[in-house]
PDB file of C-alpha atoms in Angstrom:
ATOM      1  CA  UNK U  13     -15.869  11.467 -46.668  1.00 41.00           C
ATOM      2  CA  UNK U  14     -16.719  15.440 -46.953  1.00 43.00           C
ATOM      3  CA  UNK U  15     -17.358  17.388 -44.030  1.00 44.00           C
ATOM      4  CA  UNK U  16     -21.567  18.676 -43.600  1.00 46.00           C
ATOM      5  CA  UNK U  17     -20.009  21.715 -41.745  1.00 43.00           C
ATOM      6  CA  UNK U  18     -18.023  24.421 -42.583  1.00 41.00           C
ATOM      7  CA  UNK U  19     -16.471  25.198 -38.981  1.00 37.00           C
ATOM      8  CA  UNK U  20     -15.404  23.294 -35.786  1.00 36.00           C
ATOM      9  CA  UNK U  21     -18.003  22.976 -32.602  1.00 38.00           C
ATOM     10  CA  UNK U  22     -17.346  25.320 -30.227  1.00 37.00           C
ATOM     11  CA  UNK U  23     -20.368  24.205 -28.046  1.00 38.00           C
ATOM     12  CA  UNK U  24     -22.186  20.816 -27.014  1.00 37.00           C
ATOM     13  CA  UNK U  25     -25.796  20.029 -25.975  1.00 39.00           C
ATOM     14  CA  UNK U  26     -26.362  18.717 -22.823  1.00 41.00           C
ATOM     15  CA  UNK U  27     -26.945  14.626 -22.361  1.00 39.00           C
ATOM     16  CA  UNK U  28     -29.939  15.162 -20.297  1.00 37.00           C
ATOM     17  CA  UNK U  29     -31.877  17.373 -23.218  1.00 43.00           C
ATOM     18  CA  UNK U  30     -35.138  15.768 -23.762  1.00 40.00           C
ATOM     19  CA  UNK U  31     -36.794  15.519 -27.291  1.00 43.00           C
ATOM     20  CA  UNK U  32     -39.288  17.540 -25.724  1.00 42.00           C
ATOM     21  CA  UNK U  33     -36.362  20.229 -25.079  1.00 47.00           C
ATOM     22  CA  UNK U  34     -35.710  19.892 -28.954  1.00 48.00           C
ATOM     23  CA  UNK U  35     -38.757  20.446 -30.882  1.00 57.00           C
ATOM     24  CA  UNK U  36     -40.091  24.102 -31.385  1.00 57.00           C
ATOM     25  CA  UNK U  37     -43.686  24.671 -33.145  1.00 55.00           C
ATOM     26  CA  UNK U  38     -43.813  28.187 -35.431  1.00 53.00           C
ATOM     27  CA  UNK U  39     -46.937  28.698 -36.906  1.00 57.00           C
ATOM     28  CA  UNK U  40     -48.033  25.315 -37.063  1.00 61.00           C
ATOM     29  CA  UNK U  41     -44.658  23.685 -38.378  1.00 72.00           C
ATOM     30  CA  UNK U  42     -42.231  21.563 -35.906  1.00 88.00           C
ATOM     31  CA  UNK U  43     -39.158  22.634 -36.128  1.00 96.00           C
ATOM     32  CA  UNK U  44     -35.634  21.040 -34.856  1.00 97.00           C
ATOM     33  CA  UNK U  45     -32.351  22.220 -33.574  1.00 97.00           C
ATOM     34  CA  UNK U  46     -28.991  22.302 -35.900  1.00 97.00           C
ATOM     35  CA  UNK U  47     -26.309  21.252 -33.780  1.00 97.00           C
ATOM     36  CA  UNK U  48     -25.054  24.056 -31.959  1.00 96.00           C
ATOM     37  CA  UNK U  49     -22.027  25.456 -33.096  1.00 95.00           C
ATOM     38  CA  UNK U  50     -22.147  24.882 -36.554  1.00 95.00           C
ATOM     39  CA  UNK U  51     -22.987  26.201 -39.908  1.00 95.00           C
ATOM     40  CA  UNK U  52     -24.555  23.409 -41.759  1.00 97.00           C
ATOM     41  CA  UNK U  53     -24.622  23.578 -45.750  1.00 97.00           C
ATOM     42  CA  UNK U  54     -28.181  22.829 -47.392  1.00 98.00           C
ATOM     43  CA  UNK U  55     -27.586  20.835 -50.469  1.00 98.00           C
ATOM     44  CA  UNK U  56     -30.039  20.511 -53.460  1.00 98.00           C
ATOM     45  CA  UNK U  57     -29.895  16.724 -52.902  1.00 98.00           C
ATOM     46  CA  UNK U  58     -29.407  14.007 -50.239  1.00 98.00           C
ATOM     47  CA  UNK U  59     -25.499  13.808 -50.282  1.00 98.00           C
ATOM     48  CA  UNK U  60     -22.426  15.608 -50.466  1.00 98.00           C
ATOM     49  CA  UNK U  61     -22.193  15.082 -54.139  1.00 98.00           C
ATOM     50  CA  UNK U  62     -25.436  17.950 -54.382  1.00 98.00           C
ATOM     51  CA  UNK U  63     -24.974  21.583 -55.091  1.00 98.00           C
ATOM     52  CA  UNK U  64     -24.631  23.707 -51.865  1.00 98.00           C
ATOM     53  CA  UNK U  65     -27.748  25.920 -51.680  1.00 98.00           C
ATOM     54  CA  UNK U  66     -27.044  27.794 -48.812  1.00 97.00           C
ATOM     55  CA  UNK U  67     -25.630  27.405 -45.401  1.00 97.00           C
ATOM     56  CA  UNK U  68     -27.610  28.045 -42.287  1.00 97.00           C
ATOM     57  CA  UNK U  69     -26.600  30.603 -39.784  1.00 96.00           C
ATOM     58  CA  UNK U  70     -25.180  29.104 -36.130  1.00 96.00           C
ATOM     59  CA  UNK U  71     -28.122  27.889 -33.962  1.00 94.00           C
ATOM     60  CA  UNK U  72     -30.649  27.117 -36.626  1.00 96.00           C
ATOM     61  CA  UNK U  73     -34.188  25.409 -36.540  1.00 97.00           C
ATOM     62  CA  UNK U  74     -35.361  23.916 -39.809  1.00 97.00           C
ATOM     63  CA  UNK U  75     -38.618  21.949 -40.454  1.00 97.00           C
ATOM     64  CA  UNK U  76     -38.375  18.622 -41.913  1.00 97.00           C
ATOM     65  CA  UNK U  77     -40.917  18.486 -44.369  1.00 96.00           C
ATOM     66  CA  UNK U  78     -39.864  14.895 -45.489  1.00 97.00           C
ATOM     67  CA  UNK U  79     -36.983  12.615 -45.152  1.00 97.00           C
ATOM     68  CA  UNK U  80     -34.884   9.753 -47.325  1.00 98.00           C
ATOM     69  CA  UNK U  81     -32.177   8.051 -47.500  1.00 98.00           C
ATOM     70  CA  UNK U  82     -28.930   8.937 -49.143  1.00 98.00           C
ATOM     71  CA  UNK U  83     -25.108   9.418 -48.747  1.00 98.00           C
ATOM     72  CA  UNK U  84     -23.845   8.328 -45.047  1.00 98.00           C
ATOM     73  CA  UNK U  85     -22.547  11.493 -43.105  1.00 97.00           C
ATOM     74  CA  UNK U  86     -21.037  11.652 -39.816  1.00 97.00           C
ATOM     75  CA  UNK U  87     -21.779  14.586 -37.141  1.00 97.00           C
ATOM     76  CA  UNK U  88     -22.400  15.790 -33.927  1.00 97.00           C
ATOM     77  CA  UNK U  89     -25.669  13.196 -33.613  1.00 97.00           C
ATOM     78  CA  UNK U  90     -23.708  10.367 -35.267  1.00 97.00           C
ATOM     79  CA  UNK U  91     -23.762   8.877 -38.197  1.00 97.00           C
ATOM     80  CA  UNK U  92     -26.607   8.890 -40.709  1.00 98.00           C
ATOM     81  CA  UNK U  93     -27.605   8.167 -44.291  1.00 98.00           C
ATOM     82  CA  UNK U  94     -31.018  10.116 -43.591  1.00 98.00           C
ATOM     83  CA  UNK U  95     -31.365  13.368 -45.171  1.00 98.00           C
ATOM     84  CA  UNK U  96     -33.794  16.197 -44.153  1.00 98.00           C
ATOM     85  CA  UNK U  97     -36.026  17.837 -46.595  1.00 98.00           C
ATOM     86  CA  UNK U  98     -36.166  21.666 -45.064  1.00 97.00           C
ATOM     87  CA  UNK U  99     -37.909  23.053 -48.612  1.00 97.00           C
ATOM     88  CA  UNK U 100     -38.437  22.019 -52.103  1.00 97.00           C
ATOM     89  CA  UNK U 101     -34.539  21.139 -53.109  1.00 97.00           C
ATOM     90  CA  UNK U 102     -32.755  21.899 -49.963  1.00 98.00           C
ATOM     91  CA  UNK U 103     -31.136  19.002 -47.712  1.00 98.00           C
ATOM     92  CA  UNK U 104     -29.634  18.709 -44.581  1.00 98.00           C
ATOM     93  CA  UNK U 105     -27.850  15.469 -43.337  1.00 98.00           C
ATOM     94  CA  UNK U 106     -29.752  14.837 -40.426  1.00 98.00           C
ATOM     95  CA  UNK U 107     -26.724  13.925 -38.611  1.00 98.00           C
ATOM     96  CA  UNK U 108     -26.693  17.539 -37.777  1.00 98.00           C
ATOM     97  CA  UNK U 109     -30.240  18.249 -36.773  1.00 98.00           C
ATOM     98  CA  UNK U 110     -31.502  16.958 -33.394  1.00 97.00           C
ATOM     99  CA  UNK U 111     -34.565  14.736 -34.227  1.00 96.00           C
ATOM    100  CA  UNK U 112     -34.160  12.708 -30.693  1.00 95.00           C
ATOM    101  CA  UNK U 113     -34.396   9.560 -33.301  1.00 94.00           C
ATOM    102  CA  UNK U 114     -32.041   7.517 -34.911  1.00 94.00           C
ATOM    103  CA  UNK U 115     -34.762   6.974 -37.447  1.00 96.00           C
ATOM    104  CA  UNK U 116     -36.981   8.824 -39.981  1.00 97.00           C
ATOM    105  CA  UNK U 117     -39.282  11.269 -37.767  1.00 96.00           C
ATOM    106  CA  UNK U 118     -41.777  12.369 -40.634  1.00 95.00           C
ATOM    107  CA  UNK U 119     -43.053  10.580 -43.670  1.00 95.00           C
ATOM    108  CA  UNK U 120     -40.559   9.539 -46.574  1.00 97.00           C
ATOM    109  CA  UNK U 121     -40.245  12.090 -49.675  1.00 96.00           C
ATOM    110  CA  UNK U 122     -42.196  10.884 -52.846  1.00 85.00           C
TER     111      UNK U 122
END
């Protein structure tokens, strides 16, 4: 199975953060958390098997603007096959983004 990040943790979240703790609204948008510690690749796809777009700086807060299901990743916030739509062709295995939900927390892509 590949690896979402590119380096080891070198921090952890605390147990007792709230989902309240984890969402941030800019400018209308809710934003969540990358895990800390890490530098997450955005893929053009949901799955390893995508292009790497990018990869976000450490301590990160993306938007999801839609989620679906695709390749099953493990990470920090266990293991997931849902994928994070941040912007038009850019993914983010949401095992790495702290939705407080083992489910989908906006509406499916189209």
């Amino acid at each position: 199975m590949a690896i979402e990040e590119s380096t080891e943790a070198v921090a952890t979240t605390d147990a007792t953060d709230t989902v309240a703790d984890t969402v941030e609204t800019t400018a209308g948008a809710v934003t969540y958390p990358v895990a800390p510690g890490y530098q997450v690749r955005v893929r053009s796809g949901p799955g390893t098997n995508y292009p790497i777009v990018k990869e976000l700086p450490y301590n990160s807060w993306v938007p999801i603007r839609c989620q679906r299901h695709g390749q099953k990743v493990s990470g920090p916030y266990g293991t997931s096959d849902i994928w994070d739509n941040i912007a038009p062709g850019q993914y983010v295995s949401d095992a790495y983004v702290k939705t407080g939900s083992d489910g989908f927390v906006t509406a499916p892509c189209g």
